[in-house]
Coordinates of C-alpha atoms in Angstrom, one line a residue:
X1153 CA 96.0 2.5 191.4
X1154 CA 93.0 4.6 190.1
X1155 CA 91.1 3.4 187.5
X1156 CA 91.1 5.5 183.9
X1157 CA 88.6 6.4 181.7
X1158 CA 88.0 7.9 178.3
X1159 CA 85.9 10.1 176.4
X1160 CA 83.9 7.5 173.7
X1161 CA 85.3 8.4 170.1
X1162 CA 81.5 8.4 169.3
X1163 CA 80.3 11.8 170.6
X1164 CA 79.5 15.1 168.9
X1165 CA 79.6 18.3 171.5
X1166 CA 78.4 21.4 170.8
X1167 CA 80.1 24.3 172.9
X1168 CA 77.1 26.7 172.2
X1169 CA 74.2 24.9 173.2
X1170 CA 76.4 22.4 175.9
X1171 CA 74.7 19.7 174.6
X1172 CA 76.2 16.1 173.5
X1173 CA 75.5 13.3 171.7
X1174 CA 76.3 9.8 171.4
X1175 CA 75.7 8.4 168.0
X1176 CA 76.1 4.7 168.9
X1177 CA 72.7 4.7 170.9
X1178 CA 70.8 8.2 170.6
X1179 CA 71.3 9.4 173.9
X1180 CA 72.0 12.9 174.7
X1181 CA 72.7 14.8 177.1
X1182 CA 72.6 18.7 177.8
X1183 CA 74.0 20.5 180.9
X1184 CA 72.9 23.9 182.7
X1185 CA 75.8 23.7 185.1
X1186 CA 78.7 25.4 183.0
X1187 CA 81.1 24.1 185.8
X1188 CA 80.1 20.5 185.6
X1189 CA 83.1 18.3 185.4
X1190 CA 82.3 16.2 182.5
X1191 CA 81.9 19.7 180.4
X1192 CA 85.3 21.0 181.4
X1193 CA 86.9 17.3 180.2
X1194 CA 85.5 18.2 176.5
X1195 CA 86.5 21.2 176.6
X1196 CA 90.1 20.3 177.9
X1197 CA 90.3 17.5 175.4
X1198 CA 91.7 15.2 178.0
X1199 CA 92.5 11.6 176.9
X1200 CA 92.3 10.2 180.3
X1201 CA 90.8 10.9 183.3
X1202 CA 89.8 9.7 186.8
X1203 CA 86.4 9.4 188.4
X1204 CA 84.7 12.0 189.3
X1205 CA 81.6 13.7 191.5
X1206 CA 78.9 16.3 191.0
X1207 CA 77.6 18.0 193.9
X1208 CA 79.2 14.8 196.5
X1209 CA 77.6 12.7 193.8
X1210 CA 78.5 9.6 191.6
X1211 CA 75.2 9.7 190.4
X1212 CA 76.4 11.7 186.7
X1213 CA 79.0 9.8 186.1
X1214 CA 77.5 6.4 186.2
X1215 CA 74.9 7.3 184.5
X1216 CA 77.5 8.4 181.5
X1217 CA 79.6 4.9 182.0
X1218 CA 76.1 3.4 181.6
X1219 CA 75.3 5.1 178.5
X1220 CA 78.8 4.6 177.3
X1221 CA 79.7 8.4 176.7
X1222 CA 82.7 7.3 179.3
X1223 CA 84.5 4.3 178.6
X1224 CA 87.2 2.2 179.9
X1225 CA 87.9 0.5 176.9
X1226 CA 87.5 0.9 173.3
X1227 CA 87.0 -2.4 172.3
X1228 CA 83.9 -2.6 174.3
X1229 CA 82.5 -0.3 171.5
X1230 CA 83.9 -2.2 168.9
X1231 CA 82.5 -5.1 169.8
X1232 CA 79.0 -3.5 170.1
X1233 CA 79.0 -1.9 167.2
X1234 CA 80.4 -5.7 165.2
X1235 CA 77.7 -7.6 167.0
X1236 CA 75.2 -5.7 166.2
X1237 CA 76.0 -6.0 162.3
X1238 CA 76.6 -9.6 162.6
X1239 CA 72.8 -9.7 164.6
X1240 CA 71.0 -8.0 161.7
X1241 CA 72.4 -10.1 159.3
X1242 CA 71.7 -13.2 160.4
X1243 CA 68.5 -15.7 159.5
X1244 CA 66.3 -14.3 162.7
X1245 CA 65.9 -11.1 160.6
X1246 CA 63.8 -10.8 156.9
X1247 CA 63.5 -7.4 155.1
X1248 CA 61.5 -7.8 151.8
X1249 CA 60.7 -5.1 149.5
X1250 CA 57.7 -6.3 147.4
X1251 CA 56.8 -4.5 144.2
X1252 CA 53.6 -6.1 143.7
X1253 CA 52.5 -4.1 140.4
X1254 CA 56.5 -4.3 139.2
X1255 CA 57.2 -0.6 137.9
X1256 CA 53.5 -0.1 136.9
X1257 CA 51.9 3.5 138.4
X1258 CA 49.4 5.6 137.8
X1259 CA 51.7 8.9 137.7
X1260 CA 54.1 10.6 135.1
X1261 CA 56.6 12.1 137.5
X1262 CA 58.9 14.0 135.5
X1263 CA 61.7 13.1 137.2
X1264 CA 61.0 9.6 137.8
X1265 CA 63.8 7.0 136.2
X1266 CA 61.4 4.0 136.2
X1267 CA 60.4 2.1 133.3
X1268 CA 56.4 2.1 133.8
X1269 CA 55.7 -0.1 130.9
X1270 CA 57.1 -2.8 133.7
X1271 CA 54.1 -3.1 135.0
X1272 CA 53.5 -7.2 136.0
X1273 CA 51.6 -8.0 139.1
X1274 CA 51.4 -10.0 141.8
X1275 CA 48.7 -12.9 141.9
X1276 CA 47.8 -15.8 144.3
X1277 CA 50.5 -17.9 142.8
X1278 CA 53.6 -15.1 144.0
X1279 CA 51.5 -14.9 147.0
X1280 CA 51.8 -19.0 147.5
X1281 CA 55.7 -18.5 146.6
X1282 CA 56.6 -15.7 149.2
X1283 CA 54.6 -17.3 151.9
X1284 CA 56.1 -20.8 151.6
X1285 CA 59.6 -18.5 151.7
X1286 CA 58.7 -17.1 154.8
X1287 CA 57.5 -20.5 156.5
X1288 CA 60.9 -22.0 155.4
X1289 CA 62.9 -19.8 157.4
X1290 CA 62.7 -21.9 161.2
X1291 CA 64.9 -19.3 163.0
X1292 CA 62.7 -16.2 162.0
X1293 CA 61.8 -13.9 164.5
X1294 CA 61.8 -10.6 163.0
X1295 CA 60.2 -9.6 159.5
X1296 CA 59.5 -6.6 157.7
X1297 CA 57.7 -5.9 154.7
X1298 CA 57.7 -2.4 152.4
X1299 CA 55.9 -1.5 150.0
X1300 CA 57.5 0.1 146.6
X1301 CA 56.8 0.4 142.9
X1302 CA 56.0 2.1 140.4
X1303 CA 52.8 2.3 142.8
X1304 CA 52.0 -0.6 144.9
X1305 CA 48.3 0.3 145.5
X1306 CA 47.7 -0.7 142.3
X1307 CA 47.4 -4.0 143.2
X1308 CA 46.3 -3.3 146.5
X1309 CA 44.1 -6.1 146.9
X1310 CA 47.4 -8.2 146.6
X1311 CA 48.6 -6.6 149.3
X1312 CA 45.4 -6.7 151.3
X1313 CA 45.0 -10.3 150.8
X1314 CA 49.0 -11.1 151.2
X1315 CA 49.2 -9.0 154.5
X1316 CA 46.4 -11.0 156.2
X1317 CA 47.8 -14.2 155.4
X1318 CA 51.5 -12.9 156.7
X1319 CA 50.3 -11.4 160.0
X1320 CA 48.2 -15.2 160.5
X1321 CA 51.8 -16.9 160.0
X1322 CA 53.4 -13.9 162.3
X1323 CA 50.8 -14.4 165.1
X1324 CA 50.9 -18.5 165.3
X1325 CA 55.0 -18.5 165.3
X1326 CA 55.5 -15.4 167.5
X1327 CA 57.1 -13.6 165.0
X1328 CA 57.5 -9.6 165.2
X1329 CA 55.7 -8.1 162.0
X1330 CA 55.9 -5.2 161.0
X1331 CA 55.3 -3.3 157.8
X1332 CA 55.5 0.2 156.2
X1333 CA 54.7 1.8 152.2
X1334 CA 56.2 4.2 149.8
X1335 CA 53.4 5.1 147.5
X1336 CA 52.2 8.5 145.8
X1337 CA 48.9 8.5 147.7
X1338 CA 46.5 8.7 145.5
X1339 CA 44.9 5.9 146.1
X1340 CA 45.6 5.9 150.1
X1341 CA 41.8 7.0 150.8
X1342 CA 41.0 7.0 154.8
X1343 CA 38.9 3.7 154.7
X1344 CA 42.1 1.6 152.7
X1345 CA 44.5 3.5 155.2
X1346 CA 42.3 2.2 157.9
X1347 CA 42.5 -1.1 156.8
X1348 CA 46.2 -1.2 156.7
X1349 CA 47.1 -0.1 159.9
X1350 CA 44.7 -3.4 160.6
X1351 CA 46.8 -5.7 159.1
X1352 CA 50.1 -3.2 160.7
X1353 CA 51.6 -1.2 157.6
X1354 CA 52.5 2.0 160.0
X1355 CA 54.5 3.8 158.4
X1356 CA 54.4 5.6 154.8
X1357 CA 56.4 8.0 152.9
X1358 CA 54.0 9.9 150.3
X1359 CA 55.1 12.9 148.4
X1360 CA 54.0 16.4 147.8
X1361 CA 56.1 18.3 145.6
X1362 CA 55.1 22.3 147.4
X1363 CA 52.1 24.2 146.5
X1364 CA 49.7 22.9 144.0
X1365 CA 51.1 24.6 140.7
X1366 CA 54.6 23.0 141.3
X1367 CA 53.2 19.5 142.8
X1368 CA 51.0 18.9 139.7
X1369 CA 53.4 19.8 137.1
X1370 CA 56.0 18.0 138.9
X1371 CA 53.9 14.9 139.4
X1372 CA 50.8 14.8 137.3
X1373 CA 48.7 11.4 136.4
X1374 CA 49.9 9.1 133.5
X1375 CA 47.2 10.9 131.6
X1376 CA 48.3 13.9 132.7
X1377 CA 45.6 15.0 135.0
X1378 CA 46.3 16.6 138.2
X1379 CA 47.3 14.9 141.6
X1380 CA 47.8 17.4 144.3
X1381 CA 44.3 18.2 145.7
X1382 CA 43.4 14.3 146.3
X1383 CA 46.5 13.4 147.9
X1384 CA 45.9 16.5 150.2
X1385 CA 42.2 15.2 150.7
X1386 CA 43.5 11.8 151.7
X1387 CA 46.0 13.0 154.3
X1388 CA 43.7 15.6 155.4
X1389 CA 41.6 12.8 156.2
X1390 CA 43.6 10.5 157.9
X1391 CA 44.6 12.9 160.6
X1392 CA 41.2 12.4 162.0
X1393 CA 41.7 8.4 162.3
X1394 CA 42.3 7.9 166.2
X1395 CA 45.1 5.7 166.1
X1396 CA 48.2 7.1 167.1
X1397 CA 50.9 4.6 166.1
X1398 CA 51.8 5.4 162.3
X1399 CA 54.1 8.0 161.1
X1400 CA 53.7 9.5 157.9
X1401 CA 56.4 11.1 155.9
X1402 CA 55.4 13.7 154.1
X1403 CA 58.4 13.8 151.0
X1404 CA 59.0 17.0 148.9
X1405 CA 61.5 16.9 146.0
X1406 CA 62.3 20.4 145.0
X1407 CA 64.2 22.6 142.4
X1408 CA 65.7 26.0 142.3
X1409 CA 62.2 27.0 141.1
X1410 CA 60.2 25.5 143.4
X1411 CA 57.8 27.9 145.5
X1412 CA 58.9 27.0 148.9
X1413 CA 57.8 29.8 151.3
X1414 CA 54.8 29.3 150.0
X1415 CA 54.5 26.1 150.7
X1416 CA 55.7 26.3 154.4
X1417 CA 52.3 28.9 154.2
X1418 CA 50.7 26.3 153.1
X1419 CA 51.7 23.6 155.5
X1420 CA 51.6 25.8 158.9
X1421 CA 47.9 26.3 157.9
X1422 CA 47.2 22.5 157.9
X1423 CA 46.2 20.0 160.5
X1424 CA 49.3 17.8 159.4
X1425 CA 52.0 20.5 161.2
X1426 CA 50.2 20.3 164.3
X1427 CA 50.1 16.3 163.9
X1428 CA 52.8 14.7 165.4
X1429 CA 52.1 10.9 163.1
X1430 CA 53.4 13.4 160.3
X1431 CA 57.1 15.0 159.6
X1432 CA 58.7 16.0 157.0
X1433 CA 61.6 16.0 154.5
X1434 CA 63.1 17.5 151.5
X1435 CA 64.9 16.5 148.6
X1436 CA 66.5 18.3 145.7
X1437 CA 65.6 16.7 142.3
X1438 CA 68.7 14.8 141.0
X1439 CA 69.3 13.3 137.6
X1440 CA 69.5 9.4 138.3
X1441 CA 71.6 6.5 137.9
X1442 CA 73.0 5.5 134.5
X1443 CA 73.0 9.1 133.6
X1444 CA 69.0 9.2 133.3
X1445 CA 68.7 13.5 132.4
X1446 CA 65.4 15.1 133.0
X1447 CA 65.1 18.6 133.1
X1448 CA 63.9 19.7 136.5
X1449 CA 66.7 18.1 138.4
X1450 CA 68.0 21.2 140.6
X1451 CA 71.6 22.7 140.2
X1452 CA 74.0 21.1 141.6
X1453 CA 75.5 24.2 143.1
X1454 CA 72.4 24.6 145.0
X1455 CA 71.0 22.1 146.1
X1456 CA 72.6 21.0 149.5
X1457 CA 72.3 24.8 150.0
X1458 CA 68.8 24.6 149.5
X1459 CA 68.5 21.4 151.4
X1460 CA 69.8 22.9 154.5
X1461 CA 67.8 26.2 154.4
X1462 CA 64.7 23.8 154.7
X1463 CA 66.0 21.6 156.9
X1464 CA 66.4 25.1 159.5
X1465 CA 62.8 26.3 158.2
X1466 CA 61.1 23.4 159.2
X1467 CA 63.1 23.8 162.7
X1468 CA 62.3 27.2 163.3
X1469 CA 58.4 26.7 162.2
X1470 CA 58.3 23.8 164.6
X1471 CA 58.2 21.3 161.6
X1472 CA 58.9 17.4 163.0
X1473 CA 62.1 16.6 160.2
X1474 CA 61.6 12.9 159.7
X1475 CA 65.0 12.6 158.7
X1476 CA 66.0 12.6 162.3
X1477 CA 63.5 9.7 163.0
X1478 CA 66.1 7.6 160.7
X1479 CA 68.4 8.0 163.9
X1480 CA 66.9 6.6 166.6
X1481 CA 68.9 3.1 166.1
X1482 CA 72.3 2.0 165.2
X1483 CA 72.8 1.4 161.3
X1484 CA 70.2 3.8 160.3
X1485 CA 72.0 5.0 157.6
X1486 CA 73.5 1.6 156.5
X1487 CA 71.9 0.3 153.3
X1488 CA 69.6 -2.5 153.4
X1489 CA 71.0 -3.8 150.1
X1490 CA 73.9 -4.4 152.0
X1491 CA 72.5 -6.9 154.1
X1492 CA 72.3 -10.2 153.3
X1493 CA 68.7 -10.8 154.5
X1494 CA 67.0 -8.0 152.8
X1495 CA 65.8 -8.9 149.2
X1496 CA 63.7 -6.4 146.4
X1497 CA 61.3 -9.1 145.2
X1498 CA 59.5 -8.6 141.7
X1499 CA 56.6 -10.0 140.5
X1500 CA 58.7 -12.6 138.0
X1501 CA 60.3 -13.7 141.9
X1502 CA 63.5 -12.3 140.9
X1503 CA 65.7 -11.2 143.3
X1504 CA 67.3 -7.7 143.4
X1505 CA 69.3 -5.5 146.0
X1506 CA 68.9 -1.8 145.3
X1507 CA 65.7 0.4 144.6
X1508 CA 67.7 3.1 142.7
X1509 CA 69.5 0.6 139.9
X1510 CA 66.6 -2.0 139.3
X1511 CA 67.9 -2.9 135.7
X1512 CA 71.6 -2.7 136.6
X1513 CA 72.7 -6.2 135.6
X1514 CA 74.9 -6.8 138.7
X1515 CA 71.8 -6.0 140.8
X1516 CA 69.6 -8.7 140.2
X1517 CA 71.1 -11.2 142.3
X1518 CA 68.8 -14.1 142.0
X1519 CA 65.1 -15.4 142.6
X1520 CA 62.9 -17.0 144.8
X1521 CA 61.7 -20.8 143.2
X1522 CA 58.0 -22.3 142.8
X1523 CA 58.9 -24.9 146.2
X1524 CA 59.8 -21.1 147.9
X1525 CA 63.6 -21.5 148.1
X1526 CA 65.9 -18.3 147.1
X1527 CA 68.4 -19.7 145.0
X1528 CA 71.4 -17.0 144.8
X1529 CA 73.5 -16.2 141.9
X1530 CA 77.2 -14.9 141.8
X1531 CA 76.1 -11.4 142.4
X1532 CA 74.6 -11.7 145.6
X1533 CA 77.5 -11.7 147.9
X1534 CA 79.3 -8.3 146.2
X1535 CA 76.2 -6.6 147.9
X1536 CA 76.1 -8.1 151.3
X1537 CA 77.5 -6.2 154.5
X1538 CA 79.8 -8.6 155.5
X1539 CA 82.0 -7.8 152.7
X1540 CA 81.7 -4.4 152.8
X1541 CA 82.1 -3.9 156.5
X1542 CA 82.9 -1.3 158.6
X1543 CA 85.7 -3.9 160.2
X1544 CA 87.2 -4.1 157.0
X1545 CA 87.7 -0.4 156.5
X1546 CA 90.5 1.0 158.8
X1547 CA 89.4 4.9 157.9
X1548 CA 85.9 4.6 159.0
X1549 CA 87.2 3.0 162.7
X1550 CA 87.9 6.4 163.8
X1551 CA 84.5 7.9 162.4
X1552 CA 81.9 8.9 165.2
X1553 CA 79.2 8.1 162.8
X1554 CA 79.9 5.0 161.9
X1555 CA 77.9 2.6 163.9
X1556 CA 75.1 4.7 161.9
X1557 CA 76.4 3.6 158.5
X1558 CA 78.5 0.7 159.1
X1559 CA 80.2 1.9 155.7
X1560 CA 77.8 0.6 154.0
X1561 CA 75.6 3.5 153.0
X1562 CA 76.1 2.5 149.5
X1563 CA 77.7 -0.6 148.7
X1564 CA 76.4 -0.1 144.8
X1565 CA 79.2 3.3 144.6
X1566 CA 81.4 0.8 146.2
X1567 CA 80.5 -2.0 143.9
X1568 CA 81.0 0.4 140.5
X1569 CA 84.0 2.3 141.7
X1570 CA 85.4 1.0 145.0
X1571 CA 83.7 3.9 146.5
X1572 CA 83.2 4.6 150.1
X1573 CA 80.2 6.5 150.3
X1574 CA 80.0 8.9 153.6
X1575 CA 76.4 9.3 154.4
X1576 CA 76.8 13.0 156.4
X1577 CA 78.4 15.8 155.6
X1578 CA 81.3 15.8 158.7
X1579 CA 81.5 19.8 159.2
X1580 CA 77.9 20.0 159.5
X1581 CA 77.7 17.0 162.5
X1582 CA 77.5 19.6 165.3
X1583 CA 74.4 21.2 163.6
X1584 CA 72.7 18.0 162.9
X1585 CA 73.5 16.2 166.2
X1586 CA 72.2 19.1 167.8
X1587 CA 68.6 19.0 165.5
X1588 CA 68.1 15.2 166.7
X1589 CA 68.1 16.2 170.2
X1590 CA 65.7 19.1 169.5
X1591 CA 63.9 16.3 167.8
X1592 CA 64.2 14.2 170.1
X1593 CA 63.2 16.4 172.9
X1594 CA 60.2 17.1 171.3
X1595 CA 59.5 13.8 170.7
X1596 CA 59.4 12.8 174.4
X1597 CA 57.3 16.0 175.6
X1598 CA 54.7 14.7 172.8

């Protein structure tokens, strides 16, 4: 008897440009030959077939069975997809987000729902605390370190001082550092961005809010000085530093009003479009959890609209799109509050999940003592992923995204309102598969 084989449930194929991907592992695959048997079983929607040949050769076909867009068996994916989740949350991975200035920044976004008067920093004594943390954990292997506020470069000698201590620790236990930063960059001169990429912060997110009339009303200084031209200054500068291994995110939050074909003007006449450490994304201005109004959010009948249109522009202007960098590995869109070994750490040591609800009272989840121990509280565990699994959720099994989200894209919708929170909008997965192989593509001709 023959052996059988299936299409994986995991694939998006798009008749128009014959191209397929596999969501579990980021491979693709795109076919010139319009008779090529593997395209005619899509198209048939067979649910079984044999073996076959190109050309009198195996050659396609086991190179699809090894990138599991054919399968014999389901649970083979399954499996994958559950080991994987149970791999990232155990103790050989640490994911801290430090605030080291708490809330404190040097901006007056006017759509930002952070409490800046919370503005206590790091010293040498949280220092001592997070580093004795970080030696007690004997099965680490993997640990990574971002940067948020407020603005965390307000104590950047913290983080200077911290990151050279951590990367000593990293390089006598053979751990794997890494490290990356969402600040405002103002403060991100060339020399301080040179010194982090020394002690391996490589990669940023750092905003600019379209041309400079909308960016510096948008986003002006806490005195309310302007912002845009030094933060264009800074990243002007940086493209000339020779390394090549950081990416930059380049973050614009937009309105209904917002100038934006101007500002794609204004981009394609920059060094940063030609600079492949540098991609972009966009984001309409939303009013924020726990009903926090401001009034520049963008309507809500326009903004995935909006959102989409320059998502295309920045294809068609040959744009990188940094959200498809988010896609390169499996549970890229499943929330790091969601994991067990990911903790927000504030300057007091607390202990919180999510970056969006910092004062919500079921977020803070615990803190980290003077010996260096994290000592949980009864929060903690309506956060973590292995309660709000994938393998606990029977209408996500037959999702092709979900070894992206694990459903767990937002466990704090899920924690409020027993909300499962889709992180991708299903009839536009065609369209957006088919941009991360463009990306992708790109990407390897670099």
């Amino acid at each position: 008897m023959k052996e059988t084989y299936n299409l994986s449930h995991l694939l998006t194929y798009n008749q128009k440009t014959n191209r397929v991907y596999n969501w579990l592992n980021g491979e693709y695959v795109e076919f010139d030959d319009l008779e090529h048997p593997f395209l005619k079983i899509l198209q048939s929607n067979t649910n079984s077939f044999e073996k076959f040949s190109h050309q009198d050769s195996f050659d396609d076909f086991e190179w699809l069975e090894e990138k599991m867009f054919v399968i014999q068996n389901r649970t083979v994916l399954d499996n994958m997809i559950f080991n994987h989740t149970q791999d990232k949350n155990s103790d050989k991975y640490l994911h801290l987000i430090l605030l080291p200035a708490q809330l404190g920044c040097n901006f007056a976004c006017k759509y930002c729902y952070e409490d800046h008067e919370q503005k206590q920093r790091m010293t040498s004594i949280e220092k001592n605390i997070l580093l004795k943390y970080i030696q007690s954990l004997t099965n680490l292997e993997f640990l990574n370190i971002e940067w948020f506020g407020g603005e965390p470069l307000v104590n950047k000698d913290f983080i200077l001082d911290f990151l050279a201590d951590v990367q000593k620790i990293s390089l006598e236990r053979s751990i794997k550092f890494q490290s990356s930063m969402t600040t405002n960059g103002y403060y991100l001169t060339k020399e301080l961005f040179q010194k982090l990429l020394n002690l391996n912060v490589r990669a940023y997110q750092i905003t600019l809010d379209g041309i400079e009339e909308d960016h510096n009303k948008l986003r002006p200084l806490s005195n309310g000085g302007s912002t845009f031209q030094t933060i264009l200054n800074n990243l002007l500068n940086i493209t000339s530093v020779e390394d090549e291994n950081f990416n930059i995110i380049v973050r614009t939050n937009f309105n209904e009003n917002s100038k934006i074909i101007d500002y794609f003007e204004l981009l394609q006449s920059l060094p940063i479009s030609k600079d492949n450490r540098f991609s972009f994304i966009f984001r309409p201005i939303e009013d924020n959890f726990n009903d926090h109004k401001n009034d520049v959010a963008c309507a809500n009948n326009q903004s995935s609209l909006l959102q989409s249109l320059y998502e295309q522009m920045l294809k068609d202007k040959g744009l990188l799109t940094g959200d498809y960098m988010l896609y390169r590995d499996m549970g890229s869109h499943s929330c790091y509050a969601s994991r067990e070994n990911s903790l927000i750490v504030y300057p007091d040591m607390s202990i919180r999940k999510c970056t969006v609800a910092l004062d919500y009272d079921k977020n803070i989840v615990g803190y980290i003592s003077k010996d260096g121990e994290l000592i949980k509280n009864s929060y903690f565990d309506l956060w973590t992923l292995n309660k709000n699994s994938i393998h606990n959720k029977s209408e996500c099994l037959t999702c092709s995204f979900n070894p992206q989200c694990l459903s767990s894209a937002c466990p704090l919708k899920y924690i409020q309102n027993y909300e499962i929170s889709c992180p991708i909008d299903h009839s536009n997965m065609i369209s957006v598969a088919d941009n991360i192989i463009s990306y992708l593509t790109k990407e390897a001709n670099k």
